[in-house]
Amino acid sequence: MRLPLLLNLVACCFFSSTVFPQTKTIPLETKRHALVLRVSDQKDVHICYLGKRLHQIGEYETIQDVYKQATDYTGLLNSAYTPSGSRNLAEPAISVTHADGNQSLDLRYVSHETQQLADGISLLEITLKDPVYPFEVRLFYKAYFDDDVVEQWSQIKHQERGTVTLHKFASANLHLKANAYWLRQYYGDWAREMQPEEERLTHGIKVLDSKLGTRAHLFQPPVFMVSLDRPATEREGEVLLGSLQWSGNFRTDLELDPQNNLRIISGVNNYASDYSIEKGEVFTTPIFMYTFSAQGKGLASRNLHNWARNHKLLDGNGQRLTLLNNWEATYFDFNEEKLKDLLKDTKKLGVDLFLLDDGWFANKYPRNGDTAGLGDWEENRSKLPNGISTLVKEASANGVKFGIWIEPEMVNPKSELYETHPDWVIKQPNRDEYYFRNQLVLDLSNPQVQDFVFGVVDDLFTKNPDLAYIKWDCNAVIYNAYSAHLNNQSHLYIEYVRGLYKVLERVRSKYPTVPMMLCSGGGGRVDYAALQYFTEYWPSDNTDPMERIFIQWENSYFYPAIASANHVTDWGKQPIKFRTDVAMMGKLGFDIVVDHLNDNDLKFCQNAVQTYNGIKEIIWHGDQYRLTHPRENSVASMLFVDKAKDNGVMFAYLVNNRYDEGSHLPIRLEGLDPERRYRISEINLYPGTSSPIAHEQVYSGDFLMKIGFNPQVRKGRESVILQMEAE
Ligand code: GLA
């Protein structure tokens, strides 16, 4: 049996230090990591350790000894949930105005308990109370033992006479000790998602945040990494990967304090979001999650992938559908005849499903471009006189499934929906409308709008029970934030996201398994709260395979490959093999005009789909190893190995086209069984080409991991896929 008992272990001790004459230590352990909380004699709850797990649980109690004795002032810097307006002067996790107008808050330990929720999953709950006001905060720490993942959130409640206003209400407040810290963060925009920047943190506060409301992660996703002492590599170094599970405005403060400790405070962005709670009302924050690894970013990401597939991502251990999408093949210009041809092409290609994209709906203001029709979800009669149901039937007659695009949270001002329900739209009553992609956002804080949005999905499934896939888009941010429904405008950003989750809950309770793609003009909305309802996400509209190598690479630190929807399109100048190879490093789809492919390209694509079907299990459910990073090498290389270490698939690409660049040296593999012997062969070759890699050669896992293997990537062989099969 594993050792979850350690998670339960709560050590109370009498401690000899004069600073802490009587303390309680609360260790929270996972397989390789520990978070140790401590209750001081003042009943303040501190984080006294976050890092590698110790062998001896008793030694956590001595940690405080080895640090310089804390003064009252610094002692408050490592609070487990920093209140404001009393003894703390650092960036708070929580700040409030009490019902009587007082702005001070102090939080002291009351009790804690640990429950074992399942094998390897525990929940620690700590209750804190203000000694003066009837105000309470509960801190929750859910630990996933095997994956070294901790989820944290808080619940805030009061019994004051009147309303309390929350000005800041973080999910988590971490405290790290090291000599130096390196932050890897991301910025982006449409078609350039997940651009990394890594820098040493200096004293003061670095803030990562979003104020976009919807499509909230367009400029900055909530994911980040912090390396301790030195920048972690794939295989070495201490590193924490963290993110907020929230599909709206977020804010993460990284404060390097005067004692060189790093405080990470993460939660919903409090920008324009003062939140009022009445007596007895419970405010629950979203979850902040992190994983800690002392063996580099590679292990951290594999832990996250395992955790995501087992506990978060919808159907994480299940199957996915390969598909043909018509967005780039037709844009808005199609009719029933054209689509019927595309259904035949879907079959010809050998993929599982045809995905009908934008443009199929609206009559008074037909959706023939992105300026009209959004919100009017009836089939456009001139394009589809016989409706969607005919196409769904036609698809099954062709032996393929049918999926459809929707963007149900949005409305074009040129639409019947806007004309009928102007009060359902987020916009300032007394200001000019301001558009993002010619559209506005519906007010999901309003239950009637929630019913409408749920109805869009429900109607489609009711009329077409065989509908097999939804692409759920979200292409605008919130400008002019104002709800005609809410009394308290500063609740809008939060109630919007809660409304969205309510709709998605309803969709999932009625249609629990149908695959859905989370799309937001690309990666404008990817996080683990949303991914509970979705089977996959769309990393970027940019499908130039060279760009996708970089975007998919950075996403792969945080999200497993099974969730990454990758389509082969006409973006980029690379040959079809390069484009397809890159798309295979996740969930494969196509968005090309099959009819325009020459014979060899078509044959290649058909074979590639078959090849992919043979290796997809390894990619979707195996372990992922980033062997050579595209920003640091001329050849980028990614490896997937199945859990039994029987099979591996290695992808390698030339990402630097300068003279004589390529793999002159072998690339060292990872994750194989050193004792077993592997046969290596090149797969997914273009018709008429042959591989310089000798098929009959067999290598030990030990050799491949210590010496490596040269995929011989070079000009003319820019993209190579190798398969390893254990004998
Ligand atoms: C967004 C999506 C695209 C496509 C269009 C349709 O931009 O990211 O894939 O669906 O909307 O309008």
XYZ file of C-alpha atoms and ligand atoms in Angstrom:
739
model
C 0.000 0.000 0.000
C 1.128 3.555 -0.638
C 1.817 5.958 2.161
C -1.169 8.272 2.235
C -1.091 7.878 6.000
C 1.595 10.545 5.999
C -0.933 12.925 4.577
C -2.999 12.357 7.639
C -0.163 12.866 9.963
C -0.664 15.870 12.113
C 2.089 16.431 14.563
C 1.493 18.483 17.663
C 4.568 19.282 19.620
C 6.015 21.324 22.404
C 8.959 23.077 20.937
C 11.909 24.446 22.883
C 12.489 27.660 20.891
C 11.817 30.842 22.816
C 10.123 32.347 19.764
C 7.691 29.453 19.405
C 7.184 27.988 22.842
C 4.110 26.082 21.762
C 3.420 25.269 18.175
C 1.590 22.852 15.945
C 3.067 21.550 12.748
C 0.785 20.488 9.898
C 2.701 18.674 7.178
C 0.998 17.950 3.879
C 2.962 15.386 1.960
C 2.795 13.893 -1.479
C 5.131 11.293 -2.965
C 8.088 13.621 -3.449
C 6.911 16.967 -2.095
C 5.903 18.541 1.216
C 4.100 21.691 2.241
C 4.524 22.306 5.953
C 2.284 24.682 7.833
C 2.891 25.777 11.364
C 0.665 27.330 13.974
C 2.578 29.753 16.177
C 1.857 30.402 19.819
C 0.099 33.564 18.586
C -2.134 31.226 16.552
C -0.860 32.628 13.272
C -0.664 29.975 10.562
C 2.610 30.125 8.640
C 4.099 28.210 5.770
C 7.429 27.080 7.101
C 8.415 24.811 4.228
C 7.538 24.070 0.625
C 9.853 21.742 -1.226
C 11.250 18.231 -1.408
C 9.742 15.785 1.029
C 11.961 14.874 3.995
C 12.616 11.265 4.965
C 11.733 11.856 8.604
C 8.375 13.408 9.222
C 9.424 14.460 12.741
C 12.074 16.725 11.284
C 9.532 19.137 9.829
C 9.149 20.450 13.353
C 12.773 21.512 13.433
C 12.649 23.490 10.189
C 11.985 26.766 11.925
C 15.149 26.311 14.012
C 17.475 26.467 11.066
C 16.118 29.716 9.750
C 17.053 32.956 11.435
C 14.701 33.566 14.321
C 11.755 35.407 12.979
C 10.888 38.816 14.278
C 7.242 39.718 14.662
C 7.534 41.573 11.409
C 9.071 38.855 9.254
C 7.044 36.197 11.010
C 3.970 37.589 9.313
C 5.541 37.519 5.859
C 5.068 33.778 5.593
C 1.406 33.721 6.520
C -0.597 30.898 4.955
C -3.331 33.414 4.068
C -2.255 37.005 4.553
C -4.939 39.341 5.908
C -4.690 43.112 5.560
C -5.247 46.095 7.803
C -3.864 44.622 11.010
C -0.331 43.372 11.736
C 0.604 42.478 8.166
C 2.018 45.038 5.768
C 2.862 42.796 2.807
C 0.627 42.174 -0.204
C -2.541 40.583 1.201
C -4.322 37.431 0.127
C -7.510 38.902 1.538
C -8.738 42.410 2.282
C -12.221 43.391 3.379
C -14.468 46.153 4.642
C -16.560 44.898 7.533
C -20.251 45.678 7.917
C -19.340 48.537 10.310
C -16.916 50.101 7.811
C -13.761 48.898 9.568
C -11.045 47.661 7.190
C -8.890 45.521 9.450
C -8.695 41.760 9.386
C -6.740 39.331 11.484
C -6.961 35.582 10.990
C -6.006 33.160 13.768
C -5.960 29.390 13.838
C -9.032 27.641 15.205
C -8.794 24.043 14.067
C -7.836 21.759 11.249
C -8.717 18.320 9.989
C -7.610 16.002 7.226
C -9.925 13.674 5.373
C -8.928 10.856 3.106
C -11.143 11.367 0.051
C -9.909 8.383 -1.930
C -6.826 6.258 -2.207
C -4.012 8.774 -2.610
C -6.220 11.880 -2.367
C -6.537 13.817 0.875
C -8.148 17.088 1.863
C -6.732 19.285 4.603
C -9.040 21.989 5.917
C -7.847 24.726 8.243
C -10.270 27.097 9.923
C -9.143 30.638 10.746
C -11.141 33.303 12.547
C -10.793 36.974 13.297
C -10.536 37.366 17.088
C -12.603 40.575 16.971
C -15.100 40.175 14.115
C -17.331 37.154 13.415
C -15.405 36.534 10.204
C -14.067 33.153 9.149
C -11.840 31.760 6.418
C -11.388 28.088 5.663
C -8.307 27.066 3.720
C -8.469 23.861 1.680
C -5.499 21.861 0.424
C -6.331 18.865 -1.723
C -3.275 16.679 -2.228
C -2.874 14.107 -5.009
C -0.198 11.852 -3.590
C 1.118 10.079 -6.690
C 1.185 13.137 -8.940
C 2.655 15.649 -6.440
C -0.196 17.994 -7.248
C -1.864 20.228 -4.670
C -5.098 22.134 -5.267
C -5.856 25.024 -2.960
C -8.866 27.218 -2.425
C -10.579 29.129 0.343
C -14.058 29.754 1.679
C -14.952 33.081 3.220
C -17.947 33.661 5.509
C -19.116 36.089 8.196
C -21.891 36.551 10.752
C -21.736 40.351 10.862
C -24.845 42.459 10.904
C -24.928 43.699 7.335
C -22.836 43.318 4.215
C -19.106 42.678 4.137
C -17.196 43.720 1.012
C -14.305 41.574 -0.152
C -11.678 43.611 -1.977
C -9.222 40.777 -2.456
C -9.954 37.080 -2.030
C -7.097 34.897 -3.203
C -7.302 31.166 -3.685
C -3.789 30.472 -2.498
C -0.939 32.093 -0.698
C 2.345 30.190 -1.012
C 5.704 30.958 0.505
C 9.005 29.660 -0.882
C 12.534 29.878 0.419
C 15.518 29.847 -1.931
C 18.487 32.023 -2.783
C 17.019 33.141 -6.099
C 13.912 32.547 -8.214
C 13.357 32.364 -11.968
C 9.901 32.976 -13.339
C 8.833 31.468 -16.667
C 5.719 33.275 -17.812
C 3.843 33.587 -21.089
C 2.361 36.348 -23.159
C 0.538 36.153 -26.451
C -2.078 37.402 -28.827
C -4.176 35.940 -31.591
C -1.994 33.497 -33.584
C 0.978 33.970 -31.259
C -0.120 32.228 -28.104
C 2.249 30.930 -25.416
C 5.317 33.084 -26.014
C 7.660 32.301 -23.123
C 9.818 34.674 -21.114
C 12.059 33.541 -18.321
C 13.712 35.973 -15.939
C 15.146 36.231 -12.486
C 12.676 37.781 -10.092
C 13.769 40.972 -8.419
C 12.474 42.416 -5.167
C 8.984 43.794 -5.240
C 5.863 42.423 -6.840
C 5.523 40.941 -10.285
C 1.881 40.616 -11.340
C 0.535 38.225 -13.978
C -3.065 39.052 -14.722
C -5.975 39.364 -17.110
C -8.762 41.918 -17.263
C -10.352 40.719 -20.514
C -13.361 39.050 -18.870
C -14.004 36.409 -21.533
C -11.322 35.041 -23.853
C -9.453 35.993 -20.725
C -6.163 34.267 -21.458
C -5.567 35.865 -24.849
C -2.714 38.144 -23.786
C -1.536 36.209 -20.755
C -2.431 32.669 -19.729
C -2.658 31.840 -16.023
C 0.067 29.157 -16.188
C 3.596 29.879 -14.931
C 6.695 28.206 -13.515
C 9.054 29.255 -10.759
C 12.506 27.649 -10.490
C 14.364 27.784 -7.207
C 18.050 28.746 -6.935
C 18.726 28.340 -10.664
C 16.619 27.949 -13.803
C 15.385 24.367 -13.883
C 15.998 22.305 -17.007
C 13.929 19.405 -18.299
C 15.757 16.938 -16.093
C 17.201 18.977 -13.238
C 16.332 21.605 -10.720
C 13.559 22.486 -8.314
C 10.541 23.962 -10.007
C 6.918 24.757 -9.234
C 4.352 24.798 -12.051
C 1.177 26.642 -11.095
C -2.083 27.944 -12.484
C -5.480 29.202 -11.465
C -8.472 27.134 -12.546
C -10.647 30.017 -13.634
C -11.863 31.018 -17.105
C -12.032 34.727 -16.357
C -9.910 37.502 -14.937
C -7.080 36.154 -12.806
C -4.236 37.681 -10.880
C -1.056 36.137 -9.566
C 1.280 38.257 -7.438
C 4.848 37.062 -7.035
C 6.369 39.112 -4.241
C 10.044 38.778 -3.433
C 10.218 40.053 0.120
C 13.120 41.744 1.908
C 14.181 38.384 3.413
C 14.474 36.878 -0.107
C 11.406 34.718 0.321
C 8.969 34.436 -2.506
C 5.268 34.837 -1.797
C 2.871 33.687 -4.504
C -0.689 34.919 -4.125
C -3.091 33.769 -6.800
C -6.807 34.118 -7.344
C -9.579 35.827 -9.247
C -8.464 39.280 -10.309
C -9.943 41.787 -7.894
C -9.886 44.444 -10.635
C -13.350 46.096 -10.662
C -14.576 43.113 -8.657
C -15.310 44.083 -5.060
C -17.585 41.298 -3.923
C -20.268 41.767 -1.248
C -21.376 38.907 0.951
C -24.284 38.837 3.347
C -24.371 37.255 6.781
C -23.942 33.480 6.491
C -23.204 33.543 2.754
C -20.202 31.449 1.735
C -17.848 32.802 -0.913
C -15.785 30.000 -2.428
C -12.747 30.950 -4.482
C -11.689 28.984 -7.552
C -8.872 26.480 -7.239
C -5.207 27.325 -7.561
C -3.150 24.271 -8.402
C 0.525 23.563 -8.393
C 2.971 20.737 -8.738
C 6.482 20.756 -7.350
C 9.372 18.804 -8.820
C 12.967 18.519 -7.665
C 13.859 16.759 -10.929
C 13.179 19.499 -13.424
C 10.315 20.592 -15.627
C 9.975 17.225 -17.365
C 8.842 15.332 -14.284
C 6.643 18.256 -13.216
C 4.833 18.232 -16.546
C 4.400 14.452 -16.599
C 2.931 14.632 -13.101
C 0.505 17.288 -14.317
C -0.421 15.211 -17.367
C -1.154 12.151 -15.231
C -3.149 14.211 -12.780
C -5.093 15.916 -15.584
C -5.961 12.667 -17.342
C -6.968 10.943 -14.107
C -8.725 13.751 -12.285
C -9.571 16.809 -14.389
C -9.698 16.743 -18.166
C -13.014 15.336 -19.374
C -12.515 11.738 -20.461
C -8.769 12.137 -19.967
C -8.156 8.404 -20.218
C -10.592 7.915 -23.067
C -10.523 8.113 -26.844
C -10.675 11.050 -29.254
C -12.014 11.494 -32.792
C -9.814 12.433 -35.722
C -11.603 14.873 -37.994
C -11.872 16.995 -41.109
C -12.898 20.606 -40.438
C -14.197 22.921 -43.200
C -13.207 26.313 -41.737
C -10.191 27.036 -43.911
C -11.517 24.974 -46.787
C -14.659 27.082 -47.234
C -14.854 29.819 -44.602
C -18.475 31.070 -44.777
C -18.944 30.076 -48.383
C -20.681 26.684 -48.534
C -23.985 25.014 -49.196
C -25.451 21.557 -48.746
C -23.873 20.212 -51.949
C -20.400 21.367 -50.972
C -20.769 19.890 -47.521
C -21.933 16.576 -48.922
C -18.739 16.477 -50.966
C -16.736 17.241 -47.854
C -18.428 14.343 -46.074
C -17.196 12.094 -48.854
C -13.725 13.596 -48.444
C -13.873 12.837 -44.733
C -14.417 9.203 -45.567
C -11.764 9.296 -48.277
C -9.212 10.671 -45.830
C -10.072 7.987 -43.294
C -10.767 10.275 -40.319
C -13.628 9.725 -37.871
C -15.676 12.906 -38.087
C -16.616 15.910 -40.210
C -16.718 19.203 -38.305
C -18.951 21.917 -39.755
C -17.575 25.302 -38.725
C -18.971 28.836 -38.561
C -21.526 30.098 -41.112
C -24.314 27.492 -40.970
C -26.946 29.605 -39.181
C -29.104 32.785 -39.140
C -31.725 33.893 -41.665
C -32.827 37.485 -41.168
C -29.142 38.462 -40.958
C -27.412 35.461 -42.586
C -24.057 34.460 -41.210
C -22.082 35.016 -44.396
C -19.248 36.778 -42.629
C -18.343 37.699 -39.092
C -20.464 40.856 -39.054
C -23.943 39.350 -38.691
C -26.067 36.501 -37.458
C -24.263 35.460 -34.291
C -26.945 34.515 -31.780
C -29.518 33.275 -34.298
C -28.920 29.546 -34.123
C -31.357 28.265 -36.754
C -29.946 26.724 -39.914
C -29.564 29.192 -42.739
C -32.280 28.131 -45.177
C -30.548 29.131 -48.362
C -27.299 27.319 -47.514
C -28.893 24.349 -45.765
C -32.511 24.045 -46.992
C -32.805 20.575 -45.464
C -31.229 21.462 -42.169
C -28.436 20.003 -40.112
C -30.290 16.750 -39.563
C -29.939 15.865 -43.250
C -26.201 16.360 -42.998
C -25.947 14.263 -39.845
C -27.789 11.469 -41.665
C -25.662 11.904 -44.745
C -22.549 11.672 -42.575
C -23.593 8.341 -41.136
C -24.491 7.105 -44.617
C -20.851 7.865 -45.458
C -19.629 6.018 -42.389
C -18.394 9.124 -40.574
C -19.627 11.156 -37.607
C -20.776 14.772 -37.645
C -19.781 17.681 -35.403
C -20.684 21.359 -35.334
C -19.287 24.783 -34.368
C -21.115 27.123 -32.010
C -20.247 30.340 -30.220
C -23.241 30.551 -27.907
C -21.964 33.203 -25.482
C -21.857 35.885 -28.174
C -24.089 38.087 -30.310
C -23.676 40.294 -33.356
C -25.572 43.581 -33.041
C -26.920 42.628 -36.468
C -29.000 39.713 -35.249
C -32.538 38.900 -34.217
C -31.283 37.925 -30.791
C -29.913 41.423 -30.234
C -33.140 42.984 -31.514
C -35.283 40.860 -29.205
C -33.131 40.903 -26.084
C -30.906 43.978 -25.957
C -30.931 43.605 -22.157
C -29.151 40.245 -22.456
C -26.068 41.952 -23.827
C -23.107 43.216 -21.782
C -22.776 46.926 -22.662
C -22.879 50.258 -20.900
C -26.377 51.777 -21.066
C -25.072 55.291 -21.645
C -22.041 54.759 -23.868
C -21.360 53.819 -27.467
C -21.022 50.126 -28.139
C -17.516 48.925 -28.777
C -16.910 45.671 -30.611
C -14.353 42.890 -30.704
C -14.700 40.945 -33.965
C -17.953 42.826 -34.589
C -19.649 41.175 -31.663
C -20.710 41.580 -28.056
C -20.838 39.203 -25.109
C -24.103 37.884 -23.675
C -24.673 38.455 -19.986
C -24.237 34.995 -18.505
C -24.830 36.318 -15.001
C -28.503 36.369 -16.033
C -30.211 32.950 -15.554
C -32.390 33.596 -18.617
C -29.253 33.937 -20.709
C -27.875 30.771 -19.133
C -31.084 29.001 -20.212
C -30.687 30.392 -23.715
C -27.066 29.267 -24.033
C -27.836 25.833 -22.653
C -30.777 25.711 -25.083
C -28.467 26.270 -28.079
C -26.616 23.054 -27.240
C -29.662 21.157 -26.047
C -31.686 21.959 -29.204
C -28.891 20.731 -31.426
C -28.706 17.411 -29.596
C -32.467 17.053 -29.284
C -32.930 17.534 -33.015
C -29.800 15.548 -33.899
C -29.206 12.799 -31.361
C -26.349 11.482 -33.502
C -24.424 14.724 -33.330
C -20.994 13.588 -32.169
C -18.863 16.661 -31.482
C -19.086 20.341 -30.543
C -16.529 23.061 -31.171
C -17.378 25.761 -28.601
C -15.863 29.089 -29.577
C -15.488 32.396 -27.748
C -14.130 35.179 -29.900
C -14.613 38.413 -27.971
C -13.489 40.065 -24.776
C -15.769 42.093 -22.506
C -15.699 45.815 -23.194
C -17.967 48.269 -21.387
C -18.650 45.786 -18.584
C -22.220 46.331 -17.400
C -25.070 43.942 -16.691
C -28.710 44.964 -16.968
C -29.468 42.021 -14.706
C -27.139 42.561 -11.746
C -27.707 45.102 -9.011
C -24.087 45.094 -8.052
C -21.960 45.777 -11.131
C -18.716 44.801 -9.441
C -19.970 41.203 -9.362
C -20.207 40.927 -13.141
C -16.792 39.478 -14.014
C -17.215 36.764 -11.381
C -20.879 36.014 -12.031
C -20.174 35.739 -15.757
C -17.748 32.869 -15.191
C -19.992 31.237 -12.612
C -22.860 31.471 -15.117
C -20.708 29.873 -17.789
C -19.839 26.981 -15.472
C -23.521 26.545 -14.577
C -24.327 26.149 -18.269
C -21.460 23.737 -18.812
C -22.570 21.728 -15.755
C -26.021 21.402 -17.288
C -24.588 20.418 -20.660
C -22.439 17.770 -19.004
C -25.147 16.364 -16.797
C -27.331 15.799 -19.862
C -24.570 14.956 -22.348
C -21.757 13.603 -20.200
C -19.434 12.181 -22.801
C -19.874 13.931 -26.143
C -16.471 15.348 -27.117
C -16.217 19.145 -27.070
C -13.388 21.378 -28.195
C -12.629 24.443 -26.107
C -11.806 27.139 -28.638
C -11.384 30.822 -28.099
C -10.015 32.124 -31.364
C -7.138 29.852 -30.456
C -5.789 29.605 -26.928
C -7.735 32.536 -25.524
C -9.345 30.426 -22.840
C -7.534 27.321 -21.647
C -7.465 26.382 -17.995
C -8.262 23.368 -15.880
C -11.635 24.635 -14.661
C -12.883 24.779 -18.259
C -11.161 21.529 -19.218
C -13.394 19.638 -16.776
C -16.112 20.106 -19.382
C -14.047 19.733 -22.553
C -12.147 16.870 -24.081
C -9.703 19.059 -25.985
C -8.682 22.654 -26.651
C -7.562 24.609 -29.688
C -4.065 25.978 -28.963
C -4.014 28.557 -31.754
C -5.550 29.553 -35.070
C -1.960 29.676 -36.187
C -1.459 26.251 -37.723
C 1.776 27.044 -39.517
C 3.567 23.908 -38.332
C 6.763 25.781 -37.495
C 4.804 28.055 -35.176
C 2.804 25.134 -33.840
C 5.990 23.314 -32.776
C 6.710 26.236 -30.456
C 3.136 26.797 -29.255
C 2.419 23.116 -28.652
C 5.789 22.791 -26.938
C 5.055 25.403 -24.299
C 1.511 24.131 -23.778
C 2.912 20.654 -23.237
C 4.401 21.702 -19.908
C 0.890 22.187 -18.580
C -1.574 20.168 -20.670
C -1.374 16.579 -21.934
C -1.097 15.903 -25.664
C -4.491 14.171 -25.785
C -6.094 17.574 -25.110
C -4.238 19.429 -27.857
C -6.349 19.683 -31.044
C -3.871 20.008 -33.906
C -5.042 20.457 -37.476
C -3.185 20.091 -40.728
C -3.964 23.218 -42.766
C -2.498 25.264 -45.589
C -0.760 27.669 -43.230
C 3.014 27.622 -43.630
C 5.263 26.712 -46.511
C 6.189 23.239 -45.328
C 5.269 20.107 -47.237
C 2.234 18.106 -46.164
C 4.411 15.579 -44.318
C 5.898 18.236 -42.044
C 2.448 19.693 -41.352
C 0.962 16.290 -40.590
C 3.847 15.152 -38.398
C 3.455 18.249 -36.215
C -0.305 17.773 -35.942
C 0.231 14.162 -34.887
C 1.847 15.286 -31.613
C -1.597 15.598 -30.083
C -5.083 14.994 -31.413
C -4.916 14.923 -35.197
C -7.323 16.751 -37.461
C -7.311 18.221 -40.978
C -8.612 21.488 -42.336
C -7.611 21.288 -45.991
C -9.342 20.917 -49.334
C -8.887 17.196 -49.830
C -9.881 17.655 -53.437
C -6.874 19.877 -54.066
C -4.332 17.319 -52.878
C -2.249 15.700 -55.568
C -2.200 11.902 -55.666
C 0.899 11.496 -53.534
C -0.209 14.029 -50.946
C -3.588 12.335 -50.689
C -1.993 8.916 -50.394
C 0.366 10.268 -47.748
C -2.527 11.740 -45.717
C -4.531 8.524 -45.937
C -1.529 6.491 -44.785
C -0.769 9.039 -42.072
C -4.250 8.623 -40.604
C -3.688 4.860 -40.490
C -0.240 5.297 -38.970
C -1.649 7.702 -36.427
C -4.334 5.210 -35.438
C -1.517 2.782 -34.669
C 0.426 5.164 -32.403
C -2.234 7.463 -30.950
C -2.543 5.444 -27.734
C 1.116 6.180 -26.966
C 0.671 9.895 -27.649
C -2.608 10.247 -25.781
C -1.960 8.084 -22.749
C 1.812 7.678 -22.537
C 4.538 9.778 -20.910
C 5.843 12.796 -22.759
C 9.523 13.768 -22.862
C 10.772 17.005 -24.396
C 14.209 15.923 -25.611
C 15.574 18.981 -27.411
C 13.901 22.371 -27.119
C 13.191 24.300 -30.358
C 14.395 27.572 -28.819
C 17.761 26.078 -27.885
C 18.489 23.627 -30.704
C 18.318 23.367 -34.468
C 16.383 20.157 -34.097
C 13.337 20.037 -31.833
C 12.540 16.595 -30.564
C 9.638 15.189 -28.567
C 9.205 11.616 -27.346
C 6.163 9.709 -26.118
C 6.575 6.380 -24.315
C 3.705 4.156 -23.250
C 3.329 3.335 -19.564
C 4.574 -0.232 -20.011
C 7.685 1.076 -21.816
C 6.914 -1.275 -24.715
C 6.595 1.404 -27.388
C 7.801 4.889 -28.051
C 7.282 7.508 -30.747
C 9.868 10.202 -31.329
C 9.190 13.333 -33.369
C 12.084 15.435 -34.660
C 11.978 18.653 -36.723
C 14.499 20.973 -38.262
C 13.632 24.364 -36.788
C 16.658 26.282 -38.020
C 17.142 26.362 -41.751
C 20.645 27.845 -41.818
C 23.487 26.182 -43.717
C 24.369 22.696 -42.503
C 22.021 22.751 -39.521
C 20.572 19.430 -38.456
C 21.171 16.580 -36.087
C 24.889 15.932 -36.229
C 24.757 14.399 -32.799
C 22.531 11.690 -31.436
C 19.615 12.800 -29.307
C 19.400 11.114 -25.935
C 16.078 9.405 -25.297
C 14.322 9.120 -21.980
C 11.742 7.016 -20.238
C 12.714 3.653 -21.801
C 13.497 0.490 -19.890
C 17.326 0.326 -19.774
C 17.217 -3.463 -19.639
C 15.088 -3.971 -22.733
C 16.039 -3.847 -26.381
C 14.214 -1.608 -28.814
C 13.892 -1.840 -32.564
C 13.820 1.603 -34.168
C 12.086 2.288 -37.444
C 11.088 5.409 -39.294
C 7.352 5.782 -39.891
C 5.072 8.152 -41.785
C 7.325 8.345 -44.824
C 6.159 10.291 -47.861
C 5.297 8.032 -50.828
C 8.345 7.288 -52.929
C 10.883 8.223 -50.246
C 12.982 5.841 -48.221
C 14.565 6.127 -44.825
C 18.315 6.163 -44.176
C 17.557 4.559 -40.814
C 18.402 0.871 -40.882
C 15.330 -1.013 -39.804
C 17.022 -4.135 -38.537
C 19.110 -2.439 -35.850
C 18.217 -2.994 -32.216
C 19.503 -0.981 -29.243
C 19.171 -1.365 -25.512
C 17.119 1.238 -23.679
C 20.281 1.960 -21.715
C 22.193 2.758 -24.909
C 19.422 4.954 -26.269
C 19.211 6.912 -23.048
C 22.968 7.267 -22.468
C 24.313 7.579 -26.007
C 21.172 8.417 -27.954
C 19.991 8.018 -31.493
C 20.402 10.266 -34.509
C 17.150 10.737 -36.439
C 19.238 12.331 -39.213
C 17.141 15.442 -39.488
C 18.611 17.858 -42.028
C 17.682 19.859 -45.096
C 15.548 17.540 -47.209
C 14.620 15.534 -44.096
C 13.099 18.327 -42.040
C 10.616 16.156 -40.243
C 11.101 12.614 -38.972
C 8.999 10.247 -36.887
C 10.630 7.201 -35.342
C 8.959 4.325 -33.628
C 10.621 2.262 -30.893
C 9.285 -1.201 -30.249
C 10.591 -3.351 -27.413
C 11.501 -6.868 -28.448
C -12.345 31.334 -34.472
C -11.760 29.940 -34.423
C -11.595 29.388 -35.825
C -12.912 29.409 -36.546
C -13.490 30.802 -36.528
C -14.890 30.819 -37.108
O -11.444 32.237 -34.989
O -10.554 29.925 -33.726
O -11.066 28.084 -35.781
O -13.784 28.499 -35.932
O -13.550 31.339 -35.204
O -15.404 32.090 -37.159
